[in-house]
Amino acid sequence: MRVQILASLLLLFSSSIFADPFEDLLKSDWDKSQTLLIKNSVFQKLGQRAGSKEVLKITKNVIPWAILEGVTPEKTAELIVNLDFAVKEGLTFEEAEDAIPVVSKREISKEDFSYIGLYFKETKKAGIREEVRNRFVEAAMEKKWDGFSVLAGGRALIAGKLVDFPENRLASKILTQFPAKGRSLSFAKTETSFKTVLDSKLDGASYILLSNLKKLHEGEKVTSAQKFASARAVETSLEEVGGIVIGDRPRIEPLPDPPLVPNLPEPGEPTEPDKPAKESWETLSAPILQKVAKEWVGTPYKWANAAKTGTDCSGFTFRVLTDGRIGVPEKMVSRASSAQTKMGTGVSHNEMRSGDLIFFSASPNQSKVTHVGMVLNGEEFAHASSTRGVVIDKIRMKWWIDRFVMSRRVFKKVVN
């Protein structure tokens, strides 16, 4: 009996020594060689820290994102390292993860990743519209901006809201006038651009944003843990900005620059007359919906876009719903997935039917929507996949069921 107990204890002890929690986390989603590649790459960059509780937690949280974004094992390892750096710099995982979609297919330093994470945190807190903040950072990355310039541009957007600049048009102006490599240039260049795009119309909170930006820039010259922690000094100002409703105060002259996001009017600005609404659009023809959605199948994925040349998930659902044959009025549909969650009424997973929107999350915060699709029937939904473009998948695939957040009913009646 003693021998059996001793053998059991020895087996338990040896298992605890040789069990590899890093590989255990990955093995259900990647094959052995891919898992080894991810593990070795992370260990190469982080050393023994790769086995720490903090990195293991980040790895667990990255897996759903890596699958949703369809990234390679090498890029998965890079995301783990970048997110570890961002968290050490003072961001939470949930704040930093917003940078994943825009950088998942790009080569980017861990410093730039953290700046972009901070950009999303601040513009979201300040109430910059999701369509604008997403399209802005995508356009900036296409122009090869570094993360510091992205953050600076975001703060200029926030400062513009303080003095009632139309944010969509201001975003276009910032993209043409800011330096692309602000981190490696004299801060004076960024400061001049900041003031120029706002026509020197800055209020007190704007100067706080600008002076704090200078501190972050100066922090680039030294190696210090959590240099982004100083950014917390602007959070009170950001919350105040977030509470501002554009249109409640006298407006300045509209900017002449074209809007960054076409057909996205500024609050309070005159808009083009509404197109005549499709008669009885609240009654949906399921065959017509399937025809419209299938015409998009094969469209490549392009984040923060909504066109047949390239679209993201919410851009696809926006275009399908507002297609003339479906007829939902454009003013009722946002291009942002978070706003689409507020459309219609909620329905349970097993009640879904043609025309319902279905939402998913890759975030550890399962109430945070990161993906949306269009239900075609009780078995299938169409969506813009980051790796396959617009495709049709089964609603009851285990991965989608595990990541399901909610569904919303847009149409009152469906006919076949």
CSV table of C-alpha atoms in Angstrom, one decimal:
chain,number,residue,atom,x,y,z
A,1,MET,CA,0.0,0.0,0.0
A,2,ARG,CA,2.8,2.4,0.9
A,3,VAL,CA,4.5,1.6,-2.4
A,4,GLN,CA,1.3,2.5,-4.3
A,5,ILE,CA,1.0,5.8,-2.4
A,6,LEU,CA,4.6,6.6,-3.0
A,7,ALA,CA,4.3,5.8,-6.7
A,8,SER,CA,1.2,8.0,-6.9
A,9,LEU,CA,3.0,10.9,-5.2
A,10,LEU,CA,6.0,10.5,-7.4
A,11,LEU,CA,3.8,10.5,-10.5
A,12,LEU,CA,2.0,13.7,-9.3
A,13,PHE,CA,5.3,15.4,-8.4
A,14,SER,CA,6.8,14.6,-11.8
A,15,SER,CA,3.7,15.7,-13.6
A,16,SER,CA,3.8,19.1,-11.8
A,17,ILE,CA,7.5,19.4,-12.8
A,18,PHE,CA,7.1,18.5,-16.5
A,19,ALA,CA,3.6,19.9,-17.2
A,20,ASP,CA,4.0,22.8,-19.6
A,21,PRO,CA,1.0,25.2,-19.0
A,22,PHE,CA,2.1,27.3,-22.0
A,23,GLU,CA,1.8,24.3,-24.4
A,24,ASP,CA,-1.4,23.2,-22.6
A,25,LEU,CA,-3.0,26.5,-23.4
A,26,LEU,CA,-2.1,26.3,-27.1
A,27,LYS,CA,-2.4,22.7,-28.0
A,28,SER,CA,-6.2,22.6,-28.5
A,29,ASP,CA,-6.0,25.3,-31.2
A,30,TRP,CA,-2.6,24.7,-32.9
A,31,ASP,CA,-0.8,21.5,-33.9
A,32,LYS,CA,2.4,20.4,-32.1
A,33,SER,CA,4.8,22.2,-34.5
A,34,GLN,CA,2.8,25.4,-34.4
A,35,THR,CA,2.6,25.3,-30.6
A,36,LEU,CA,6.3,24.8,-30.3
A,37,LEU,CA,7.0,27.7,-32.7
A,38,ILE,CA,4.8,30.1,-30.7
A,39,LYS,CA,6.3,28.9,-27.4
A,40,ASN,CA,9.9,29.2,-28.6
A,41,SER,CA,9.4,32.6,-30.1
A,42,VAL,CA,7.8,34.0,-26.9
A,43,PHE,CA,10.6,32.4,-24.8
A,44,GLN,CA,13.2,33.8,-27.1
A,45,LYS,CA,11.9,37.3,-26.5
A,46,LEU,CA,10.8,37.2,-22.9
A,47,GLY,CA,13.1,34.6,-21.4
A,48,GLN,CA,11.8,32.9,-18.2
A,49,ARG,CA,9.1,35.5,-17.9
A,50,ALA,CA,7.3,33.6,-20.7
A,51,GLY,CA,6.3,31.0,-18.1
A,52,SER,CA,4.9,33.6,-15.6
A,53,LYS,CA,1.3,33.8,-14.6
A,54,GLU,CA,1.0,37.2,-16.2
A,55,VAL,CA,2.2,36.0,-19.6
A,56,LEU,CA,0.2,32.8,-19.4
A,57,LYS,CA,-3.0,34.9,-18.7
A,58,ILE,CA,-2.2,37.1,-21.7
A,59,THR,CA,-1.6,34.0,-23.9
A,60,LYS,CA,-5.0,32.6,-22.9
A,61,ASN,CA,-6.7,35.9,-23.7
A,62,VAL,CA,-4.8,36.2,-27.1
A,63,ILE,CA,-5.9,32.8,-28.4
A,64,PRO,CA,-9.5,33.8,-29.4
A,65,TRP,CA,-8.2,37.0,-31.0
A,66,ALA,CA,-5.6,35.0,-33.0
A,67,ILE,CA,-8.3,32.6,-34.2
A,68,LEU,CA,-10.7,35.4,-35.1
A,69,GLU,CA,-8.0,37.4,-36.9
A,70,GLY,CA,-6.6,34.2,-38.5
A,71,VAL,CA,-3.0,35.2,-37.7
A,72,THR,CA,0.1,32.9,-38.1
A,73,PRO,CA,1.9,31.3,-35.2
A,74,GLU,CA,4.6,33.9,-35.6
A,75,LYS,CA,2.2,36.7,-35.4
A,76,THR,CA,0.4,35.1,-32.4
A,77,ALA,CA,3.8,35.1,-30.6
A,78,GLU,CA,4.3,38.7,-31.5
A,79,LEU,CA,0.9,39.7,-30.2
A,80,ILE,CA,1.6,37.9,-26.8
A,81,VAL,CA,4.9,39.8,-26.5
A,82,ASN,CA,3.4,43.2,-27.6
A,83,LEU,CA,0.5,42.8,-25.2
A,84,ASP,CA,2.8,41.9,-22.3
A,85,PHE,CA,4.8,45.1,-23.0
A,86,ALA,CA,1.6,47.2,-23.1
A,87,VAL,CA,0.3,45.7,-19.8
A,88,LYS,CA,3.7,46.4,-18.2
A,89,GLU,CA,3.5,50.0,-19.5
A,90,GLY,CA,0.2,50.6,-17.6
A,91,LEU,CA,-2.6,49.6,-20.0
A,92,THR,CA,-5.0,46.8,-19.1
A,93,PHE,CA,-5.4,43.9,-21.6
A,94,GLU,CA,-8.9,45.0,-22.5
A,95,GLU,CA,-7.6,48.5,-23.4
A,96,ALA,CA,-4.7,47.2,-25.4
A,97,GLU,CA,-6.6,44.5,-27.3
A,98,ASP,CA,-8.4,47.1,-29.3
A,99,ALA,CA,-5.2,47.6,-31.2
A,100,ILE,CA,-5.2,43.9,-32.4
A,101,PRO,CA,-7.4,44.2,-35.5
A,102,VAL,CA,-5.4,47.1,-37.1
A,103,VAL,CA,-2.0,45.6,-36.4
A,104,SER,CA,-2.6,41.9,-36.7
A,105,LYS,CA,-1.4,41.8,-40.3
A,106,ARG,CA,1.3,44.4,-40.0
A,107,GLU,CA,4.9,44.5,-38.7
A,108,ILE,CA,4.9,46.8,-35.7
A,109,SER,CA,7.2,47.4,-32.7
A,110,LYS,CA,5.9,46.8,-29.2
A,111,GLU,CA,6.2,50.5,-28.4
A,112,ASP,CA,4.1,51.4,-31.4
A,113,PHE,CA,1.5,48.8,-30.4
A,114,SER,CA,1.2,50.3,-26.9
A,115,TYR,CA,0.8,53.8,-28.3
A,116,ILE,CA,-2.0,52.6,-30.6
A,117,GLY,CA,-3.6,50.9,-27.6
A,118,LEU,CA,-3.5,54.2,-25.7
A,119,TYR,CA,-5.0,55.9,-28.7
A,120,PHE,CA,-8.0,53.6,-28.6
A,121,LYS,CA,-8.4,54.0,-24.9
A,122,GLU,CA,-8.4,57.8,-25.0
A,123,THR,CA,-10.5,58.4,-28.1
A,124,LYS,CA,-13.1,55.9,-26.8
A,125,LYS,CA,-13.2,57.7,-23.4
A,126,ALA,CA,-13.5,61.1,-25.1
A,127,GLY,CA,-16.5,59.9,-27.2
A,128,ILE,CA,-14.9,60.1,-30.7
A,129,ARG,CA,-17.2,58.1,-33.0
A,130,GLU,CA,-16.1,54.5,-33.6
A,131,GLU,CA,-16.3,54.8,-37.4
A,132,VAL,CA,-14.0,57.9,-37.3
A,133,ARG,CA,-11.5,56.5,-34.8
A,134,ASN,CA,-11.2,53.2,-36.6
A,135,ARG,CA,-10.9,54.7,-40.1
A,136,PHE,CA,-8.4,57.3,-38.9
A,137,VAL,CA,-6.0,54.8,-37.4
A,138,GLU,CA,-6.3,52.5,-40.5
A,139,ALA,CA,-5.5,55.4,-42.8
A,140,ALA,CA,-2.6,56.4,-40.5
A,141,MET,CA,-1.1,52.9,-40.7
A,142,GLU,CA,-1.5,52.9,-44.5
A,143,LYS,CA,0.6,56.1,-44.4
A,144,LYS,CA,3.2,54.3,-42.3
A,145,TRP,CA,2.7,56.4,-39.2
A,146,ASP,CA,4.4,55.4,-36.0
A,147,GLY,CA,2.4,54.8,-32.8
A,148,PHE,CA,3.3,58.2,-31.3
A,149,SER,CA,1.9,60.1,-34.3
A,150,VAL,CA,-1.3,58.0,-34.1
A,151,LEU,CA,-1.7,59.0,-30.4
A,152,ALA,CA,-1.0,62.6,-31.2
A,153,GLY,CA,-3.5,62.6,-34.0
A,154,GLY,CA,-6.1,61.1,-31.6
A,155,ARG,CA,-5.5,63.8,-29.1
A,156,ALA,CA,-5.9,66.4,-31.8
A,157,LEU,CA,-9.3,64.9,-32.6
A,158,ILE,CA,-10.2,65.1,-28.9
A,159,ALA,CA,-9.0,68.7,-28.7
A,160,GLY,CA,-11.2,69.4,-31.8
A,161,LYS,CA,-14.2,68.2,-30.0
A,162,LEU,CA,-13.6,70.6,-27.2
A,163,VAL,CA,-13.9,73.6,-29.6
A,164,ASP,CA,-16.6,72.0,-31.8
A,165,PHE,CA,-14.5,71.1,-34.9
A,166,PRO,CA,-16.4,68.5,-37.0
A,167,GLU,CA,-14.4,65.4,-36.1
A,168,ASN,CA,-14.8,63.5,-39.4
A,169,ARG,CA,-13.4,66.3,-41.5
A,170,LEU,CA,-10.8,67.2,-38.8
A,171,ALA,CA,-9.5,63.6,-39.1
A,172,SER,CA,-8.9,64.2,-42.8
A,173,LYS,CA,-7.0,67.4,-42.1
A,174,ILE,CA,-4.8,65.7,-39.4
A,175,LEU,CA,-3.8,62.9,-41.8
A,176,THR,CA,-2.5,65.4,-44.3
A,177,GLN,CA,-0.6,67.7,-41.9
A,178,PHE,CA,0.9,65.6,-39.1
A,179,PRO,CA,4.4,64.1,-39.3
A,180,ALA,CA,4.3,60.4,-39.9
A,181,LYS,CA,7.3,59.6,-37.6
A,182,GLY,CA,6.6,61.8,-34.6
A,183,ARG,CA,8.5,59.6,-32.1
A,184,SER,CA,11.8,60.1,-33.8
A,185,LEU,CA,11.4,63.8,-34.7
A,186,SER,CA,11.6,66.9,-32.6
A,187,PHE,CA,8.4,67.3,-30.6
A,188,ALA,CA,8.2,70.9,-32.0
A,189,LYS,CA,7.0,69.4,-35.3
A,190,THR,CA,4.1,67.6,-33.7
A,191,GLU,CA,3.2,70.6,-31.5
A,192,THR,CA,3.1,72.9,-34.6
A,193,SER,CA,0.9,70.5,-36.5
A,194,PHE,CA,-1.4,70.0,-33.5
A,195,LYS,CA,-2.0,73.8,-33.3
A,196,THR,CA,-2.2,74.3,-37.0
A,197,VAL,CA,-5.0,71.7,-37.7
A,198,LEU,CA,-7.0,73.4,-34.9
A,199,ASP,CA,-6.4,76.9,-36.2
A,200,SER,CA,-4.8,77.6,-32.8
A,201,LYS,CA,-8.3,77.3,-31.2
A,202,LEU,CA,-7.2,75.3,-28.1
A,203,ASP,CA,-8.8,75.5,-24.7
A,204,GLY,CA,-7.3,74.6,-21.3
A,205,ALA,CA,-8.0,70.9,-21.6
A,206,SER,CA,-6.4,70.9,-25.0
A,207,TYR,CA,-3.2,72.3,-23.6
A,208,ILE,CA,-3.2,69.6,-20.9
A,209,LEU,CA,-3.4,66.9,-23.7
A,210,LEU,CA,-0.6,68.6,-25.6
A,211,SER,CA,1.8,69.1,-22.6
A,212,ASN,CA,1.2,65.5,-21.5
A,213,LEU,CA,2.0,64.4,-25.0
A,214,LYS,CA,5.3,66.2,-24.7
A,215,LYS,CA,6.1,64.3,-21.5
A,216,LEU,CA,5.4,61.0,-23.3
A,217,HIS,CA,7.7,62.1,-26.1
A,218,GLU,CA,10.5,63.1,-23.6
A,219,GLY,CA,10.0,59.7,-22.0
A,220,GLU,CA,11.3,58.1,-25.2
A,221,LYS,CA,14.7,59.2,-24.3
A,222,VAL,CA,14.9,57.2,-21.1
A,223,THR,CA,14.2,53.6,-20.2
A,224,SER,CA,11.6,53.5,-17.6
A,225,ALA,CA,8.9,51.0,-16.6
A,226,GLN,CA,5.3,52.2,-17.1
A,227,LYS,CA,6.2,55.4,-19.0
A,228,PHE,CA,2.6,55.4,-20.2
A,229,ALA,CA,1.3,55.6,-16.6
A,230,SER,CA,1.8,59.4,-16.8
A,231,ALA,CA,-1.0,59.4,-19.4
A,232,ARG,CA,-3.5,58.9,-16.6
A,233,ALA,CA,-3.0,62.6,-15.8
A,234,VAL,CA,-5.3,63.4,-18.7
A,235,GLU,CA,-8.1,61.0,-17.9
A,236,THR,CA,-10.3,63.5,-16.0
A,237,SER,CA,-10.1,65.8,-19.1
A,238,LEU,CA,-11.0,62.9,-21.4
A,239,GLU,CA,-14.1,62.1,-19.3
A,240,GLU,CA,-15.2,65.7,-19.5
A,241,VAL,CA,-14.8,65.7,-23.3
A,242,GLY,CA,-16.7,62.4,-23.5
A,243,GLY,CA,-19.7,64.2,-21.9
A,244,ILE,CA,-19.8,66.9,-24.5
A,245,VAL,CA,-22.6,66.7,-27.1
A,246,ILE,CA,-21.7,68.4,-30.3
A,247,GLY,CA,-24.4,70.7,-31.5
A,248,ASP,CA,-25.3,72.0,-28.0
A,249,ARG,CA,-23.0,75.0,-28.4
A,250,PRO,CA,-22.4,77.6,-31.1
A,251,ARG,CA,-20.5,76.0,-34.0
A,252,ILE,CA,-17.4,77.3,-35.7
A,253,GLU,CA,-17.2,77.4,-39.5
A,254,PRO,CA,-17.2,73.9,-40.9
A,255,LEU,CA,-13.9,72.6,-42.1
A,256,PRO,CA,-13.5,72.5,-45.9
A,257,ASP,CA,-11.7,69.2,-45.9
A,258,PRO,CA,-13.6,66.2,-47.2
A,259,PRO,CA,-14.8,63.7,-44.6
A,260,LEU,CA,-12.6,60.8,-43.8
A,261,VAL,CA,-15.7,58.5,-43.7
A,262,PRO,CA,-18.0,59.2,-46.7
A,263,ASN,CA,-21.7,59.6,-46.0
A,264,LEU,CA,-21.1,60.0,-42.2
A,265,PRO,CA,-22.5,63.5,-41.5
A,266,GLU,CA,-21.3,65.5,-38.5
A,267,PRO,CA,-23.9,66.1,-35.8
A,268,GLY,CA,-25.7,69.4,-36.5
A,269,GLU,CA,-24.4,69.6,-40.1
A,270,PRO,CA,-26.9,69.7,-43.0
A,271,THR,CA,-27.2,66.4,-44.7
A,272,GLU,CA,-28.3,65.3,-48.1
A,273,PRO,CA,-32.0,64.5,-48.5
A,274,ASP,CA,-32.9,61.0,-47.4
A,275,LYS,CA,-33.3,58.5,-50.3
A,276,PRO,CA,-36.9,57.3,-50.5
A,277,ALA,CA,-37.3,54.5,-48.1
A,278,LYS,CA,-38.2,51.1,-49.5
A,279,GLU,CA,-41.9,50.7,-48.8
A,280,SER,CA,-42.6,48.3,-45.9
A,281,TRP,CA,-38.9,47.6,-45.4
A,282,GLU,CA,-39.7,46.1,-42.0
A,283,THR,CA,-41.0,43.0,-43.8
A,284,LEU,CA,-38.0,41.1,-45.1
A,285,SER,CA,-37.9,38.7,-48.0
A,286,ALA,CA,-35.5,35.9,-46.9
A,287,PRO,CA,-34.6,34.9,-50.5
A,288,ILE,CA,-33.8,38.5,-51.4
A,289,LEU,CA,-31.6,38.8,-48.3
A,290,GLN,CA,-29.7,35.6,-49.2
A,291,LYS,CA,-29.2,36.9,-52.8
A,292,VAL,CA,-27.9,40.2,-51.6
A,293,ALA,CA,-25.5,38.6,-49.0
A,294,LYS,CA,-24.2,36.0,-51.4
A,295,GLU,CA,-23.3,38.7,-53.9
A,296,TRP,CA,-20.7,39.8,-51.3
A,297,VAL,CA,-19.2,36.4,-50.8
A,298,GLY,CA,-15.5,36.5,-51.7
A,299,THR,CA,-15.2,40.2,-51.0
A,300,PRO,CA,-11.7,40.6,-49.3
A,301,TYR,CA,-11.5,41.7,-45.7
A,302,LYS,CA,-10.3,45.3,-45.1
A,303,TRP,CA,-10.6,46.7,-41.6
A,304,ALA,CA,-12.6,50.0,-41.2
A,305,ASN,CA,-13.9,49.8,-44.7
A,306,ALA,CA,-17.3,49.0,-46.2
A,307,ALA,CA,-17.1,48.4,-50.0
A,308,LYS,CA,-17.0,45.6,-52.5
A,309,THR,CA,-13.3,46.2,-52.9
A,310,GLY,CA,-12.8,45.4,-49.2
A,311,THR,CA,-15.0,45.4,-46.0
A,312,ASP,CA,-14.9,44.6,-42.4
A,313,CYS,CA,-17.6,42.8,-40.5
A,314,SER,CA,-19.8,45.8,-39.5
A,315,GLY,CA,-19.2,47.4,-42.9
A,316,PHE,CA,-20.6,44.2,-44.5
A,317,THR,CA,-23.8,44.2,-42.3
A,318,PHE,CA,-24.2,47.9,-42.9
A,319,ARG,CA,-24.1,47.5,-46.7
A,320,VAL,CA,-26.5,44.5,-46.7
A,321,LEU,CA,-29.1,46.2,-44.5
A,322,THR,CA,-29.0,49.4,-46.5
A,323,ASP,CA,-29.0,47.7,-49.9
A,324,GLY,CA,-31.9,49.1,-51.9
A,325,ARG,CA,-33.5,45.6,-52.2
A,326,ILE,CA,-33.5,45.3,-48.3
A,327,GLY,CA,-34.2,49.0,-47.7
A,328,VAL,CA,-33.3,49.8,-44.1
A,329,PRO,CA,-32.9,53.6,-44.0
A,330,GLU,CA,-29.2,54.5,-43.7
A,331,LYS,CA,-29.8,56.9,-40.8
A,332,MET,CA,-31.0,53.9,-38.8
A,333,VAL,CA,-27.8,51.9,-39.3
A,334,SER,CA,-24.3,52.6,-38.0
A,335,ARG,CA,-21.1,51.2,-39.6
A,336,ALA,CA,-19.8,50.4,-36.1
A,337,SER,CA,-20.6,47.0,-34.6
A,338,SER,CA,-21.0,48.5,-31.1
A,339,ALA,CA,-23.8,50.8,-32.3
A,340,GLN,CA,-25.4,47.9,-34.3
A,341,THR,CA,-25.9,46.1,-31.0
A,342,LYS,CA,-28.5,48.7,-30.1
A,343,MET,CA,-30.7,48.1,-33.2
A,344,GLY,CA,-34.0,46.4,-33.0
A,345,THR,CA,-34.8,44.0,-30.1
A,346,GLY,CA,-32.9,41.2,-28.5
A,347,VAL,CA,-33.6,37.6,-29.3
A,348,SER,CA,-32.1,34.4,-27.9
A,349,HIS,CA,-29.6,32.2,-29.9
A,350,ASN,CA,-32.2,29.5,-30.6
A,351,GLU,CA,-34.8,32.0,-31.8
A,352,MET,CA,-32.7,33.6,-34.5
A,353,ARG,CA,-34.1,33.9,-38.1
A,354,SER,CA,-33.3,35.5,-41.4
A,355,GLY,CA,-32.2,39.2,-41.0
A,356,ASP,CA,-31.2,39.0,-37.4
A,357,LEU,CA,-27.7,40.4,-36.5
A,358,ILE,CA,-25.5,38.0,-34.5
A,359,PHE,CA,-22.6,39.3,-32.4
A,360,PHE,CA,-19.5,37.7,-31.0
A,361,SER,CA,-16.6,38.5,-28.7
A,362,ALA,CA,-12.9,37.5,-28.8
A,363,SER,CA,-12.3,39.6,-25.6
A,364,PRO,CA,-12.0,38.2,-22.1
A,365,ASN,CA,-14.8,40.6,-21.4
A,366,GLN,CA,-17.6,38.6,-23.0
A,367,SER,CA,-19.9,41.5,-23.1
A,368,LYS,CA,-17.6,43.4,-25.4
A,369,VAL,CA,-18.6,42.9,-29.0
A,370,THR,CA,-15.7,42.4,-31.5
A,371,HIS,CA,-17.5,40.7,-34.4
A,372,VAL,CA,-20.9,40.8,-36.2
A,373,GLY,CA,-22.6,38.8,-38.9
A,374,MET,CA,-26.0,38.5,-40.7
A,375,VAL,CA,-28.2,35.5,-40.1
A,376,LEU,CA,-29.4,34.1,-43.4
A,377,ASN,CA,-31.6,31.3,-42.0
A,378,GLY,CA,-31.8,29.1,-38.9
A,379,GLU,CA,-28.5,27.3,-39.8
A,380,GLU,CA,-26.2,29.8,-41.4
A,381,PHE,CA,-24.9,33.4,-41.1
A,382,ALA,CA,-22.8,35.5,-43.4
A,383,HIS,CA,-19.9,37.6,-42.1
A,384,ALA,CA,-16.6,39.2,-43.2
A,385,SER,CA,-13.8,37.0,-42.0
A,386,SER,CA,-10.4,38.6,-41.6
A,387,THR,CA,-8.7,35.6,-43.4
A,388,ARG,CA,-11.4,34.4,-45.8
A,389,GLY,CA,-13.2,37.6,-46.6
A,390,VAL,CA,-17.0,37.5,-46.7
A,391,VAL,CA,-18.1,33.9,-46.2
A,392,ILE,CA,-21.1,31.8,-45.0
A,393,ASP,CA,-20.6,29.7,-41.8
A,394,LYS,CA,-22.7,27.5,-39.7
A,395,ILE,CA,-24.4,29.2,-36.7
A,396,ARG,CA,-23.9,26.1,-34.5
A,397,MET,CA,-20.1,25.7,-35.0
A,398,LYS,CA,-18.7,25.3,-31.5
A,399,TRP,CA,-16.3,28.2,-31.7
A,400,TRP,CA,-19.0,30.6,-32.7
A,401,ILE,CA,-21.3,29.3,-29.9
A,402,ASP,CA,-18.6,29.8,-27.4
A,403,ARG,CA,-18.0,33.4,-28.4
A,404,PHE,CA,-21.7,34.3,-28.9
A,405,VAL,CA,-22.7,37.5,-27.1
A,406,MET,CA,-26.2,38.5,-28.4
A,407,SER,CA,-28.5,38.7,-31.4
A,408,ARG,CA,-30.7,41.6,-32.5
A,409,ARG,CA,-33.9,41.5,-34.5
A,410,VAL,CA,-34.2,44.3,-37.1
A,411,PHE,CA,-37.2,43.2,-39.1
A,412,LYS,CA,-40.7,42.7,-37.7
A,413,LYS,CA,-41.7,40.1,-40.3
A,414,VAL,CA,-39.9,37.6,-42.6
A,415,VAL,CA,-41.5,36.0,-45.7
A,416,ASN,CA,-40.0,33.2,-47.7
